[in-house]
Amino acid sequence: MFNALIVDKDEESGQTSAAVRQISQEDLPQAEVTVAVEYSTVNYKDGLCIGPGGGLVRHYPHVPGIDFAGTVETSDDDRYKPGDKVVLTGWRVGEAHWGGYAQKARVKADWLVPLPEGLDTRQAMAVGTAGLTAMLSVMALEEHGLAPGHGPVLVTGAAGGVGSVATAILAGLGHEVAAVTGRPETAQYLEGLGAARIVARDELTEVTRKPLEAEQWAGCVDAVAGAMLGRVLKQMKYGTSVAAVGLAGGPAIEGALITPFILRGVNLLGIDSVMQPYENRLRAWRRIAADLPMNRLEEMVQPATLHDLPDLGRDILKGQVRGRVVVDVNA
Ligand code: NDP
């Protein structure tokens, strides 16, 4: 028997509840590789899955946890053998399939990647899905021409998970990072991650009628969308790109939208970490191991246990979590 955070739904009331319970190996879903999970994390989607599900959870009872790192225990697939260290992100694990909020997980071999050299399992989860998405965003901006020296790069939702890792990666690569936050008390933290400048959220959430504004940003990693993305698009320099990853500020983009694309050749790049094929995930993890300043990673981390998850799930949906929560499932 081992511990797992089980989310269940009362069919009559429709209410969900989450609690740490003991389950056994036979309870796990069928798949090729059993992993002894060491660490998982708390992402925005985990907040949704711990709560009412938001359409993400397919069946109850459910084990959330959209990412984890650990050691292979048994494998029916030649690519993995017992003792191998592995990382999992995406593929609807923790949503449609039981995830990382348990001391063991059983998953498809295709969904795993070997832990890249230079990272341990805890560091891998300090990065987690949010950090992988930040790296995929930086790589997409680079593929569209971004290089250090082009000008300030904006990161929105900067004190959150994606934003914190994006700030540290971009600063580590030599970019001048302007970090947007609605929490002025996180300014010192963001400067510690390498932000050159702090931009107050309010400065970018007012909707204006102007079709364009002064050109300011050489690139942007946007975790927020909503009114802010509408403003940011109008402030992008000619021919630059925005990597859009999330919608913490709402799903609609507001404002005079078409002008930045037509008159300034701005690119809006949608970034999805969930369905990334193996080669892309491995490439991004290797770049993380090489380019993310590890001394900054620790500053982002808030440690947690399985028992803390119901509260943390609520906090992340309110935008109240700073940086990355690393869940030690064996604590
Ligand atoms: P977090 O909650 O850690 O960070 C989101 C941040 O956005 C908050 O910390 C806050 O930052 C800011 N924010 C929150 N509410 C608002 C608001 N109403 N208006 C403006 N800013 C707001 O979440 P993550 O960083 O883990 O994820 C961010 C988004 O990215 C989510 O929508 C998530 O679902 C998505 N995502 C997408 C992935 C993909 O593959 N595309 C993968 C991972 C995440 P501050 O206080 O600094 O302003």
mmCIF file of N, CA, C and O in Angstrom, residues 147-182:
data_model
loop_
_atom_site.group_PDB
_atom_site.id
_atom_site.type_symbol
_atom_site.label_atom_id
_atom_site.label_comp_id
_atom_site.label_asym_id
_atom_site.label_seq_id
_atom_site.Cartn_x
_atom_site.Cartn_y
_atom_site.Cartn_z
ATOM 1 N N ALA A 147 17.267 37.376 -30.179
ATOM 2 C CA ALA A 147 18.629 37.154 -29.681
ATOM 3 C C ALA A 147 18.941 38.247 -28.666
ATOM 4 O O ALA A 147 18.349 39.332 -28.723
ATOM 5 N N PRO A 148 19.859 37.985 -27.712
ATOM 6 C CA PRO A 148 20.218 39.015 -26.738
ATOM 7 C C PRO A 148 20.698 40.279 -27.452
ATOM 8 O O PRO A 148 21.319 40.201 -28.511
ATOM 9 N N GLY A 149 20.352 41.423 -26.898
ATOM 10 C CA GLY A 149 20.760 42.689 -27.500
ATOM 11 C C GLY A 149 19.683 43.310 -28.363
ATOM 12 O O GLY A 149 19.806 44.454 -28.801
ATOM 13 N N HIS A 150 18.612 42.561 -28.636
ATOM 14 C CA HIS A 150 17.529 43.102 -29.480
ATOM 15 C C HIS A 150 16.645 44.098 -28.732
ATOM 16 O O HIS A 150 15.878 44.808 -29.348
ATOM 17 N N GLY A 151 16.717 44.084 -27.387
ATOM 18 C CA GLY A 151 15.874 44.981 -26.603
ATOM 19 C C GLY A 151 15.195 44.228 -25.481
ATOM 20 O O GLY A 151 15.376 43.014 -25.346
ATOM 21 N N PRO A 152 14.412 44.933 -24.654
ATOM 22 C CA PRO A 152 13.782 44.282 -23.510
ATOM 23 C C PRO A 152 12.764 43.208 -23.912
ATOM 24 O O PRO A 152 12.029 43.385 -24.881
ATOM 25 N N VAL A 153 12.771 42.113 -23.160
ATOM 26 C CA VAL A 153 11.813 41.024 -23.383
ATOM 27 C C VAL A 153 10.850 41.027 -22.199
ATOM 28 O O VAL A 153 11.267 41.012 -21.038
ATOM 29 N N LEU A 154 9.558 41.064 -22.525
ATOM 30 C CA LEU A 154 8.527 41.151 -21.491
ATOM 31 C C LEU A 154 8.109 39.745 -21.038
ATOM 32 O O LEU A 154 7.954 38.856 -21.880
ATOM 33 N N VAL A 155 7.933 39.560 -19.737
ATOM 34 C CA VAL A 155 7.368 38.312 -19.204
ATOM 35 C C VAL A 155 6.156 38.703 -18.368
ATOM 36 O O VAL A 155 6.282 39.475 -17.418
ATOM 37 N N THR A 156 4.983 38.194 -18.718
ATOM 38 C CA THR A 156 3.770 38.527 -17.940
ATOM 39 C C THR A 156 3.451 37.398 -16.960
ATOM 40 O O THR A 156 3.889 36.267 -17.153
ATOM 41 N N GLY A 157 2.716 37.736 -15.900
ATOM 42 C CA GLY A 157 2.462 36.745 -14.837
ATOM 43 C C GLY A 157 3.779 36.290 -14.245
ATOM 44 O O GLY A 157 3.964 35.124 -13.920
ATOM 45 N N ALA A 158 4.705 37.262 -14.099
ATOM 46 C CA ALA A 158 6.108 36.912 -13.860
ATOM 47 C C ALA A 158 6.338 36.186 -12.540
ATOM 48 O O ALA A 158 7.227 35.348 -12.443
ATOM 49 N N ALA A 159 5.557 36.483 -11.508
ATOM 50 C CA ALA A 159 5.804 35.833 -10.211
ATOM 51 C C ALA A 159 5.206 34.430 -10.152
ATOM 52 O O ALA A 159 5.445 33.688 -9.204
ATOM 53 N N GLY A 160 4.435 34.039 -11.166
ATOM 54 C CA GLY A 160 3.874 32.687 -11.219
ATOM 55 C C GLY A 160 4.906 31.685 -11.714
ATOM 56 O O GLY A 160 6.089 32.011 -11.890
ATOM 57 N N GLY A 161 4.449 30.441 -11.947
ATOM 58 C CA GLY A 161 5.373 29.365 -12.302
ATOM 59 C C GLY A 161 6.046 29.563 -13.645
ATOM 60 O O GLY A 161 7.275 29.590 -13.745
ATOM 61 N N VAL A 162 5.257 29.710 -14.720
ATOM 62 C CA VAL A 162 5.830 29.899 -16.053
ATOM 63 C C VAL A 162 6.676 31.173 -16.064
ATOM 64 O O VAL A 162 7.821 31.188 -16.554
ATOM 65 N N GLY A 163 6.121 32.246 -15.489
ATOM 66 C CA GLY A 163 6.799 33.541 -15.517
ATOM 67 C C GLY A 163 8.129 33.524 -14.781
ATOM 68 O O GLY A 163 9.123 34.081 -15.270
ATOM 69 N N SER A 164 8.171 32.862 -13.630
ATOM 70 C CA SER A 164 9.424 32.824 -12.851
ATOM 71 C C SER A 164 10.522 32.117 -13.636
ATOM 72 O O SER A 164 11.647 32.610 -13.733
ATOM 73 N N VAL A 165 10.191 30.948 -14.201
ATOM 74 C CA VAL A 165 11.224 30.193 -14.920
ATOM 75 C C VAL A 165 11.616 30.940 -16.205
ATOM 76 O O VAL A 165 12.807 31.011 -16.547
ATOM 77 N N ALA A 166 10.634 31.534 -16.892
ATOM 78 C CA ALA A 166 10.951 32.290 -18.119
ATOM 79 C C ALA A 166 11.885 33.453 -17.788
ATOM 80 O O ALA A 166 12.856 33.714 -18.517
ATOM 81 N N THR A 167 11.610 34.143 -16.684
ATOM 82 C CA THR A 167 12.463 35.270 -16.286
ATOM 83 C C THR A 167 13.901 34.795 -16.061
ATOM 84 O O THR A 167 14.855 35.393 -16.572
ATOM 85 N N ALA A 168 14.052 33.686 -15.312
ATOM 86 C CA ALA A 168 15.395 33.190 -15.000
ATOM 87 C C ALA A 168 16.124 32.712 -16.259
ATOM 88 O O ALA A 168 17.317 32.985 -16.438
ATOM 89 N N ILE A 169 15.405 32.007 -17.150
ATOM 90 C CA ILE A 169 16.063 31.504 -18.374
ATOM 91 C C ILE A 169 16.502 32.680 -19.241
ATOM 92 O O ILE A 169 17.658 32.755 -19.690
ATOM 93 N N LEU A 170 15.580 33.604 -19.497
ATOM 94 C CA LEU A 170 15.890 34.729 -20.400
ATOM 95 C C LEU A 170 17.036 35.572 -19.834
ATOM 96 O O LEU A 170 17.965 35.947 -20.563
ATOM 97 N N ALA A 171 16.981 35.867 -18.535
ATOM 98 C CA ALA A 171 18.051 36.667 -17.923
ATOM 99 C C ALA A 171 19.372 35.916 -18.010
ATOM 100 O O ALA A 171 20.412 36.502 -18.329
ATOM 101 N N GLY A 172 19.322 34.594 -17.762
ATOM 102 C CA GLY A 172 20.536 33.780 -17.833
ATOM 103 C C GLY A 172 21.142 33.771 -19.229
ATOM 104 O O GLY A 172 22.353 33.640 -19.390
ATOM 105 N N LEU A 173 20.305 33.915 -20.251
ATOM 106 C CA LEU A 173 20.792 33.933 -21.639
ATOM 107 C C LEU A 173 21.283 35.326 -22.050
ATOM 108 O O LEU A 173 21.727 35.515 -23.184
ATOM 109 N N GLY A 174 21.141 36.298 -21.148
ATOM 110 C CA GLY A 174 21.656 37.645 -21.443
ATOM 111 C C GLY A 174 20.613 38.613 -21.957
ATOM 112 O O GLY A 174 20.967 39.694 -22.455
ATOM 113 N N HIS A 175 19.334 38.267 -21.851
ATOM 114 C CA HIS A 175 18.280 39.193 -22.266
ATOM 115 C C HIS A 175 17.975 40.175 -21.135
ATOM 116 O O HIS A 175 18.122 39.849 -19.957
ATOM 117 N N GLU A 176 17.515 41.362 -21.530
ATOM 118 C CA GLU A 176 17.044 42.339 -20.550
ATOM 119 C C GLU A 176 15.563 42.036 -20.306
ATOM 120 O O GLU A 176 14.734 42.236 -21.196
ATOM 121 N N VAL A 177 15.238 41.526 -19.118
ATOM 122 C CA VAL A 177 13.871 41.069 -18.862
ATOM 123 C C VAL A 177 13.069 42.136 -18.123
ATOM 124 O O VAL A 177 13.506 42.656 -17.094
ATOM 125 N N ALA A 178 11.891 42.464 -18.673
ATOM 126 C CA ALA A 178 10.931 43.324 -17.986
ATOM 127 C C ALA A 178 9.831 42.408 -17.460
ATOM 128 O O ALA A 178 9.139 41.748 -18.236
ATOM 129 N N ALA A 179 9.709 42.310 -16.128
ATOM 130 C CA ALA A 179 8.801 41.344 -15.508
ATOM 131 C C ALA A 179 7.529 42.054 -15.063
ATOM 132 O O ALA A 179 7.579 42.979 -14.265
ATOM 133 N N VAL A 180 6.382 41.590 -15.595
ATOM 134 C CA VAL A 180 5.094 42.206 -15.232
ATOM 135 C C VAL A 180 4.496 41.435 -14.059
ATOM 136 O O VAL A 180 4.336 40.210 -14.136
ATOM 137 N N THR A 181 4.141 42.147 -13.003
ATOM 138 C CA THR A 181 3.495 41.482 -11.874
ATOM 139 C C THR A 181 2.403 42.359 -11.263
ATOM 140 O O THR A 181 2.512 43.582 -11.266
ATOM 141 N N GLY A 182 1.372 41.701 -10.744
ATOM 142 C CA GLY A 182 0.325 42.410 -10.007
ATOM 143 C C GLY A 182 0.626 42.418 -8.519
ATOM 144 O O GLY A 182 -0.163 42.914 -7.729
#
